[in-house]
Amino acid sequence: MLTTIAIGFLFKMVWQSILFMVVYIPLRSFAGGYHAKTQSRCYFLSIVLTASVLLAIKLIPGTNFNVIGLALTAGIIIYALAPVEDANKPLDETEAAVYKKWTRVISAVELCTMLLMMALGVNGVSLCISASMSALSIMLVIGKVKNS
């Protein structure tokens, strides 16, 4: 968490780094996705992921088309794939159903929040939510490929 905020300071995007964590962590907790084999690799990949998301937020124009396009694509991937389990933490049938339900609830809340912020003209927040969900969808795809 401190590392993410430090990266936010480096990019001059502190609130975006905090919002990224607020959006990403609850969704990731239930959706799963790629898991690194070692703690140090996980830490390194987390740094790369955070920097990539912040860079995307900085470079992608926050138009309604871009925000909705990213969110729609991410939402479809999350809906279709989650939860993506890890070999080290397989889910039984009941757990998978519960995780799928919570992933969909959290995604829906985040998407509604994104749309509300867009309607209020706060496209920076909308883009941040959309980019964070997109990052998670990429982690799901990578995790699914890794498990194949």
PDB file of N, CA and C in Angstrom, residues 39-114:
ATOM      1  N   GLN A  39       7.202 -14.228  -3.381  1.00  0.00           N
ATOM      2  CA  GLN A  39       6.762 -12.955  -2.828  1.00  0.00           C
ATOM      3  C   GLN A  39       7.486 -11.779  -3.480  1.00  0.00           C
ATOM      4  N   SER A  40       8.771 -11.946  -3.753  1.00  0.00           N
ATOM      5  CA  SER A  40       9.522 -10.846  -4.372  1.00  0.00           C
ATOM      6  C   SER A  40       9.037 -10.594  -5.796  1.00  0.00           C
ATOM      7  N   ARG A  41       8.714 -11.633  -6.519  1.00  0.00           N
ATOM      8  CA  ARG A  41       8.178 -11.473  -7.870  1.00  0.00           C
ATOM      9  C   ARG A  41       6.794 -10.822  -7.823  1.00  0.00           C
ATOM     10  N   CYS A  42       6.003 -11.191  -6.837  1.00  0.00           N
ATOM     11  CA  CYS A  42       4.683 -10.584  -6.652  1.00  0.00           C
ATOM     12  C   CYS A  42       4.827  -9.086  -6.393  1.00  0.00           C
ATOM     13  N   TYR A  43       5.753  -8.729  -5.533  1.00  0.00           N
ATOM     14  CA  TYR A  43       5.982  -7.320  -5.201  1.00  0.00           C
ATOM     15  C   TYR A  43       6.415  -6.544  -6.444  1.00  0.00           C
ATOM     16  N   PHE A  44       7.351  -7.111  -7.201  1.00  0.00           N
ATOM     17  CA  PHE A  44       7.831  -6.467  -8.424  1.00  0.00           C
ATOM     18  C   PHE A  44       6.692  -6.293  -9.430  1.00  0.00           C
ATOM     19  N   LEU A  45       5.910  -7.344  -9.632  1.00  0.00           N
ATOM     20  CA  LEU A  45       4.797  -7.265 -10.584  1.00  0.00           C
ATOM     21  C   LEU A  45       3.728  -6.275 -10.122  1.00  0.00           C
ATOM     22  N   SER A  46       3.536  -6.161  -8.819  1.00  0.00           N
ATOM     23  CA  SER A  46       2.590  -5.173  -8.288  1.00  0.00           C
ATOM     24  C   SER A  46       3.051  -3.756  -8.599  1.00  0.00           C
ATOM     25  N   ILE A  47       4.353  -3.527  -8.490  1.00  0.00           N
ATOM     26  CA  ILE A  47       4.915  -2.216  -8.828  1.00  0.00           C
ATOM     27  C   ILE A  47       4.702  -1.921 -10.313  1.00  0.00           C
ATOM     28  N   VAL A  48       5.006  -2.899 -11.158  1.00  0.00           N
ATOM     29  CA  VAL A  48       4.829  -2.731 -12.605  1.00  0.00           C
ATOM     30  C   VAL A  48       3.353  -2.494 -12.938  1.00  0.00           C
ATOM     31  N   LEU A  49       2.465  -3.257 -12.314  1.00  0.00           N
ATOM     32  CA  LEU A  49       1.030  -3.100 -12.560  1.00  0.00           C
ATOM     33  C   LEU A  49       0.551  -1.706 -12.161  1.00  0.00           C
ATOM     34  N   THR A  50       0.939  -1.262 -10.971  1.00  0.00           N
ATOM     35  CA  THR A  50       0.528   0.064 -10.497  1.00  0.00           C
ATOM     36  C   THR A  50       1.048   1.157 -11.419  1.00  0.00           C
ATOM     37  N   ALA A  51       2.320   1.077 -11.770  1.00  0.00           N
ATOM     38  CA  ALA A  51       2.906   2.084 -12.663  1.00  0.00           C
ATOM     39  C   ALA A  51       2.216   2.061 -14.028  1.00  0.00           C
ATOM     40  N   SER A  52       1.904   0.873 -14.524  1.00  0.00           N
ATOM     41  CA  SER A  52       1.233   0.750 -15.824  1.00  0.00           C
ATOM     42  C   SER A  52      -0.164   1.359 -15.799  1.00  0.00           C
ATOM     43  N   VAL A  53      -0.904   1.099 -14.732  1.00  0.00           N
ATOM     44  CA  VAL A  53      -2.255   1.659 -14.615  1.00  0.00           C
ATOM     45  C   VAL A  53      -2.190   3.182 -14.539  1.00  0.00           C
ATOM     46  N   LEU A  54      -1.279   3.703 -13.727  1.00  0.00           N
ATOM     47  CA  LEU A  54      -1.159   5.159 -13.608  1.00  0.00           C
ATOM     48  C   LEU A  54      -0.719   5.786 -14.929  1.00  0.00           C
ATOM     49  N   LEU A  55       0.183   5.121 -15.631  1.00  0.00           N
ATOM     50  CA  LEU A  55       0.612   5.616 -16.940  1.00  0.00           C
ATOM     51  C   LEU A  55      -0.557   5.605 -17.925  1.00  0.00           C
ATOM     52  N   ALA A  56      -1.346   4.535 -17.902  1.00  0.00           N
ATOM     53  CA  ALA A  56      -2.519   4.458 -18.783  1.00  0.00           C
ATOM     54  C   ALA A  56      -3.502   5.587 -18.476  1.00  0.00           C
ATOM     55  N   ILE A  57      -3.730   5.837 -17.194  1.00  0.00           N
ATOM     56  CA  ILE A  57      -4.645   6.915 -16.801  1.00  0.00           C
ATOM     57  C   ILE A  57      -4.122   8.259 -17.303  1.00  0.00           C
ATOM     58  N   LYS A  58      -2.816   8.422 -17.248  1.00  0.00           N
ATOM     59  CA  LYS A  58      -2.206   9.682 -17.677  1.00  0.00           C
ATOM     60  C   LYS A  58      -2.282   9.851 -19.198  1.00  0.00           C
ATOM     61  N   LEU A  59      -2.137   8.758 -19.944  1.00  0.00           N
ATOM     62  CA  LEU A  59      -2.020   8.840 -21.401  1.00  0.00           C
ATOM     63  C   LEU A  59      -3.333   8.661 -22.163  1.00  0.00           C
ATOM     64  N   ILE A  60      -4.273   7.918 -21.598  1.00  0.00           N
ATOM     65  CA  ILE A  60      -5.533   7.661 -22.307  1.00  0.00           C
ATOM     66  C   ILE A  60      -6.465   8.856 -22.113  1.00  0.00           C
ATOM     67  N   PRO A  61      -6.935   9.443 -23.199  1.00  0.00           N
ATOM     68  CA  PRO A  61      -7.893  10.547 -23.047  1.00  0.00           C
ATOM     69  C   PRO A  61      -9.155  10.055 -22.326  1.00  0.00           C
ATOM     70  N   GLY A  62      -9.622  10.827 -21.360  1.00  0.00           N
ATOM     71  CA  GLY A  62     -10.769  10.421 -20.548  1.00  0.00           C
ATOM     72  C   GLY A  62     -12.110  10.691 -21.201  1.00  0.00           C
ATOM     73  N   THR A  63     -12.213  10.365 -22.481  1.00  0.00           N
ATOM     74  CA  THR A  63     -13.490  10.561 -23.178  1.00  0.00           C
ATOM     75  C   THR A  63     -14.486   9.493 -22.734  1.00  0.00           C
ATOM     76  N   ASN A  64     -15.757   9.798 -22.866  1.00  0.00           N
ATOM     77  CA  ASN A  64     -16.787   8.815 -22.521  1.00  0.00           C
ATOM     78  C   ASN A  64     -16.604   7.527 -23.315  1.00  0.00           C
ATOM     79  N   PHE A  65     -16.251   7.663 -24.589  1.00  0.00           N
ATOM     80  CA  PHE A  65     -16.046   6.493 -25.443  1.00  0.00           C
ATOM     81  C   PHE A  65     -14.945   5.596 -24.877  1.00  0.00           C
ATOM     82  N   ASN A  66     -13.800   6.182 -24.512  1.00  0.00           N
ATOM     83  CA  ASN A  66     -12.685   5.403 -23.976  1.00  0.00           C
ATOM     84  C   ASN A  66     -13.030   4.766 -22.638  1.00  0.00           C
ATOM     85  N   VAL A  67     -13.636   5.549 -21.766  1.00  0.00           N
ATOM     86  CA  VAL A  67     -13.969   5.051 -20.429  1.00  0.00           C
ATOM     87  C   VAL A  67     -14.969   3.901 -20.518  1.00  0.00           C
ATOM     88  N   ILE A  68     -16.024   4.097 -21.289  1.00  0.00           N
ATOM     89  CA  ILE A  68     -17.043   3.054 -21.425  1.00  0.00           C
ATOM     90  C   ILE A  68     -16.484   1.847 -22.168  1.00  0.00           C
ATOM     91  N   GLY A  69     -15.695   2.077 -23.206  1.00  0.00           N
ATOM     92  CA  GLY A  69     -15.100   0.969 -23.958  1.00  0.00           C
ATOM     93  C   GLY A  69     -14.212   0.095 -23.089  1.00  0.00           C
ATOM     94  N   LEU A  70     -13.343   0.723 -22.304  1.00  0.00           N
ATOM     95  CA  LEU A  70     -12.476  -0.035 -21.389  1.00  0.00           C
ATOM     96  C   LEU A  70     -13.302  -0.799 -20.360  1.00  0.00           C
ATOM     97  N   ALA A  71     -14.264  -0.109 -19.756  1.00  0.00           N
ATOM     98  CA  ALA A  71     -15.079  -0.730 -18.709  1.00  0.00           C
ATOM     99  C   ALA A  71     -15.930  -1.871 -19.255  1.00  0.00           C
ATOM    100  N   LEU A  72     -16.494  -1.683 -20.430  1.00  0.00           N
ATOM    101  CA  LEU A  72     -17.324  -2.724 -21.039  1.00  0.00           C
ATOM    102  C   LEU A  72     -16.490  -3.964 -21.342  1.00  0.00           C
ATOM    103  N   THR A  73     -15.328  -3.755 -21.936  1.00  0.00           N
ATOM    104  CA  THR A  73     -14.437  -4.879 -22.236  1.00  0.00           C
ATOM    105  C   THR A  73     -14.017  -5.589 -20.951  1.00  0.00           C
ATOM    106  N   ALA A  74     -13.597  -4.811 -19.958  1.00  0.00           N
ATOM    107  CA  ALA A  74     -13.175  -5.392 -18.679  1.00  0.00           C
ATOM    108  C   ALA A  74     -14.330  -6.127 -18.012  1.00  0.00           C
ATOM    109  N   GLY A  75     -15.509  -5.509 -18.024  1.00  0.00           N
ATOM    110  CA  GLY A  75     -16.670  -6.126 -17.389  1.00  0.00           C
ATOM    111  C   GLY A  75     -17.034  -7.465 -18.010  1.00  0.00           C
ATOM    112  N   ILE A  76     -16.969  -7.549 -19.326  1.00  0.00           N
ATOM    113  CA  ILE A  76     -17.276  -8.807 -20.015  1.00  0.00           C
ATOM    114  C   ILE A  76     -16.259  -9.880 -19.633  1.00  0.00           C
ATOM    115  N   ILE A  77     -14.985  -9.518 -19.626  1.00  0.00           N
ATOM    116  CA  ILE A  77     -13.933 -10.482 -19.271  1.00  0.00           C
ATOM    117  C   ILE A  77     -14.098 -10.938 -17.823  1.00  0.00           C
ATOM    118  N   ILE A  78     -14.323  -9.994 -16.919  1.00  0.00           N
ATOM    119  CA  ILE A  78     -14.496 -10.334 -15.503  1.00  0.00           C
ATOM    120  C   ILE A  78     -15.713 -11.241 -15.325  1.00  0.00           C
ATOM    121  N   TYR A  79     -16.815 -10.883 -15.964  1.00  0.00           N
ATOM    122  CA  TYR A  79     -18.045 -11.674 -15.868  1.00  0.00           C
ATOM    123  C   TYR A  79     -17.823 -13.095 -16.393  1.00  0.00           C
ATOM    124  N   ALA A  80     -17.095 -13.217 -17.496  1.00  0.00           N
ATOM    125  CA  ALA A  80     -16.899 -14.521 -18.137  1.00  0.00           C
ATOM    126  C   ALA A  80     -15.889 -15.402 -17.406  1.00  0.00           C
ATOM    127  N   LEU A  81     -14.832 -14.815 -16.864  1.00  0.00           N
ATOM    128  CA  LEU A  81     -13.729 -15.627 -16.340  1.00  0.00           C
ATOM    129  C   LEU A  81     -13.711 -15.813 -14.824  1.00  0.00           C
ATOM    130  N   ALA A  82     -14.140 -14.823 -14.084  1.00  0.00           N
ATOM    131  CA  ALA A  82     -13.972 -14.874 -12.626  1.00  0.00           C
ATOM    132  C   ALA A  82     -14.898 -15.905 -11.989  1.00  0.00           C
ATOM    133  N   PRO A  83     -14.433 -16.575 -10.962  1.00  0.00           N
ATOM    134  CA  PRO A  83     -13.101 -16.444 -10.368  1.00  0.00           C
ATOM    135  C   PRO A  83     -12.082 -17.335 -11.072  1.00  0.00           C
ATOM    136  N   VAL A  84     -10.859 -16.829 -11.168  1.00  0.00           N
ATOM    137  CA  VAL A  84      -9.737 -17.603 -11.700  1.00  0.00           C
ATOM    138  C   VAL A  84      -8.913 -18.040 -10.501  1.00  0.00           C
ATOM    139  N   GLU A  85      -8.937 -19.342 -10.242  1.00  0.00           N
ATOM    140  CA  GLU A  85      -8.235 -19.845  -9.066  1.00  0.00           C
ATOM    141  C   GLU A  85      -6.760 -20.048  -9.349  1.00  0.00           C
ATOM    142  N   ASP A  86      -6.007 -20.181  -8.286  1.00  0.00           N
ATOM    143  CA  ASP A  86      -4.577 -20.428  -8.379  1.00  0.00           C
ATOM    144  C   ASP A  86      -4.314 -21.868  -7.967  1.00  0.00           C
ATOM    145  N   ALA A  87      -3.265 -22.467  -8.527  1.00  0.00           N
ATOM    146  CA  ALA A  87      -2.918 -23.846  -8.184  1.00  0.00           C
ATOM    147  C   ALA A  87      -2.666 -23.995  -6.684  1.00  0.00           C
ATOM    148  N   ASN A  88      -2.152 -22.942  -6.057  1.00  0.00           N
ATOM    149  CA  ASN A  88      -1.874 -22.992  -4.619  1.00  0.00           C
ATOM    150  C   ASN A  88      -3.126 -22.803  -3.764  1.00  0.00           C
ATOM    151  N   LYS A  89      -4.201 -22.327  -4.368  1.00  0.00           N
ATOM    152  CA  LYS A  89      -5.439 -22.115  -3.620  1.00  0.00           C
ATOM    153  C   LYS A  89      -6.640 -22.481  -4.494  1.00  0.00           C
ATOM    154  N   PRO A  90      -6.817 -23.785  -4.727  1.00  0.00           N
ATOM    155  CA  PRO A  90      -7.973 -24.192  -5.523  1.00  0.00           C
ATOM    156  C   PRO A  90      -9.272 -23.934  -4.752  1.00  0.00           C
ATOM    157  N   LEU A  91     -10.336 -23.680  -5.501  1.00  0.00           N
ATOM    158  CA  LEU A  91     -11.641 -23.418  -4.901  1.00  0.00           C
ATOM    159  C   LEU A  91     -12.544 -24.627  -5.104  1.00  0.00           C
ATOM    160  N   ASP A  92     -13.289 -24.986  -4.056  1.00  0.00           N
ATOM    161  CA  ASP A  92     -14.280 -26.034  -4.259  1.00  0.00           C
ATOM    162  C   ASP A  92     -15.501 -25.399  -4.934  1.00  0.00           C
ATOM    163  N   GLU A  93     -16.481 -26.211  -5.240  1.00  0.00           N
ATOM    164  CA  GLU A  93     -17.640 -25.734  -6.001  1.00  0.00           C
ATOM    165  C   GLU A  93     -18.392 -24.614  -5.275  1.00  0.00           C
ATOM    166  N   THR A  94     -18.564 -24.758  -3.982  1.00  0.00           N
ATOM    167  CA  THR A  94     -19.274 -23.744  -3.197  1.00  0.00           C
ATOM    168  C   THR A  94     -18.493 -22.441  -3.157  1.00  0.00           C
ATOM    169  N   GLU A  95     -17.193 -22.532  -2.895  1.00  0.00           N
ATOM    170  CA  GLU A  95     -16.349 -21.329  -2.867  1.00  0.00           C
ATOM    171  C   GLU A  95     -16.369 -20.619  -4.216  1.00  0.00           C
ATOM    172  N   ALA A  96     -16.263 -21.388  -5.295  1.00  0.00           N
ATOM    173  CA  ALA A  96     -16.269 -20.792  -6.635  1.00  0.00           C
ATOM    174  C   ALA A  96     -17.569 -20.025  -6.881  1.00  0.00           C
ATOM    175  N   ALA A  97     -18.694 -20.587  -6.459  1.00  0.00           N
ATOM    176  CA  ALA A  97     -19.986 -19.916  -6.643  1.00  0.00           C
ATOM    177  C   ALA A  97     -20.060 -18.630  -5.820  1.00  0.00           C
ATOM    178  N   VAL A  98     -19.579 -18.679  -4.582  1.00  0.00           N
ATOM    179  CA  VAL A  98     -19.594 -17.496  -3.712  1.00  0.00           C
ATOM    180  C   VAL A  98     -18.671 -16.416  -4.270  1.00  0.00           C
ATOM    181  N   TYR A  99     -17.472 -16.810  -4.698  1.00  0.00           N
ATOM    182  CA  TYR A  99     -16.517 -15.841  -5.248  1.00  0.00           C
ATOM    183  C   TYR A  99     -17.050 -15.213  -6.529  1.00  0.00           C
ATOM    184  N   LYS A 100     -17.703 -16.024  -7.359  1.00  0.00           N
ATOM    185  CA  LYS A 100     -18.290 -15.506  -8.606  1.00  0.00           C
ATOM    186  C   LYS A 100     -19.360 -14.466  -8.283  1.00  0.00           C
ATOM    187  N   LYS A 101     -20.228 -14.784  -7.320  1.00  0.00           N
ATOM    188  CA  LYS A 101     -21.296 -13.855  -6.932  1.00  0.00           C
ATOM    189  C   LYS A 101     -20.707 -12.542  -6.432  1.00  0.00           C
ATOM    190  N   TRP A 102     -19.737 -12.613  -5.515  1.00  0.00           N
ATOM    191  CA  TRP A 102     -19.156 -11.397  -4.954  1.00  0.00           C
ATOM    192  C   TRP A 102     -18.389 -10.596  -6.002  1.00  0.00           C
ATOM    193  N   THR A 103     -17.736 -11.288  -6.921  1.00  0.00           N
ATOM    194  CA  THR A 103     -17.046 -10.591  -8.012  1.00  0.00           C
ATOM    195  C   THR A 103     -18.045  -9.794  -8.835  1.00  0.00           C
ATOM    196  N   ARG A 104     -19.170 -10.389  -9.141  1.00  0.00           N
ATOM    197  CA  ARG A 104     -20.188  -9.712  -9.952  1.00  0.00           C
ATOM    198  C   ARG A 104     -20.827  -8.551  -9.199  1.00  0.00           C
ATOM    199  N   VAL A 105     -21.050  -8.716  -7.903  1.00  0.00           N
ATOM    200  CA  VAL A 105     -21.617  -7.627  -7.095  1.00  0.00           C
ATOM    201  C   VAL A 105     -20.646  -6.450  -7.043  1.00  0.00           C
ATOM    202  N   ILE A 106     -19.387  -6.739  -6.740  1.00  0.00           N
ATOM    203  CA  ILE A 106     -18.374  -5.677  -6.648  1.00  0.00           C
ATOM    204  C   ILE A 106     -18.197  -4.992  -7.999  1.00  0.00           C
ATOM    205  N   SER A 107     -18.146  -5.780  -9.074  1.00  0.00           N
ATOM    206  CA  SER A 107     -18.023  -5.207 -10.424  1.00  0.00           C
ATOM    207  C   SER A 107     -19.194  -4.287 -10.735  1.00  0.00           C
ATOM    208  N   ALA A 108     -20.394  -4.727 -10.401  1.00  0.00           N
ATOM    209  CA  ALA A 108     -21.586  -3.920 -10.673  1.00  0.00           C
ATOM    210  C   ALA A 108     -21.547  -2.605  -9.894  1.00  0.00           C
ATOM    211  N   VAL A 109     -21.149  -2.668  -8.630  1.00  0.00           N
ATOM    212  CA  VAL A 109     -21.047  -1.445  -7.820  1.00  0.00           C
ATOM    213  C   VAL A 109     -20.005  -0.506  -8.420  1.00  0.00           C
ATOM    214  N   GLU A 110     -18.867  -1.059  -8.816  1.00  0.00           N
ATOM    215  CA  GLU A 110     -17.808  -0.228  -9.396  1.00  0.00           C
ATOM    216  C   GLU A 110     -18.240   0.372 -10.733  1.00  0.00           C
ATOM    217  N   LEU A 111     -18.917  -0.407 -11.556  1.00  0.00           N
ATOM    218  CA  LEU A 111     -19.397   0.120 -12.840  1.00  0.00           C
ATOM    219  C   LEU A 111     -20.456   1.205 -12.638  1.00  0.00           C
ATOM    220  N   CYS A 112     -21.356   1.007 -11.687  1.00  0.00           N
ATOM    221  CA  CYS A 112     -22.366   2.040 -11.399  1.00  0.00           C
ATOM    222  C   CYS A 112     -21.703   3.306 -10.870  1.00  0.00           C
ATOM    223  N   THR A 113     -20.702   3.144 -10.023  1.00  0.00           N
ATOM    224  CA  THR A 113     -19.958   4.299  -9.515  1.00  0.00           C
ATOM    225  C   THR A 113     -19.272   5.025 -10.660  1.00  0.00           C
ATOM    226  N   MET A 114     -18.679   4.264 -11.565  1.00  0.00           N
ATOM    227  CA  MET A 114     -18.018   4.858 -12.723  1.00  0.00           C
ATOM    228  C   MET A 114     -19.012   5.662 -13.565  1.00  0.00           C
TER     229      MET A 114
END
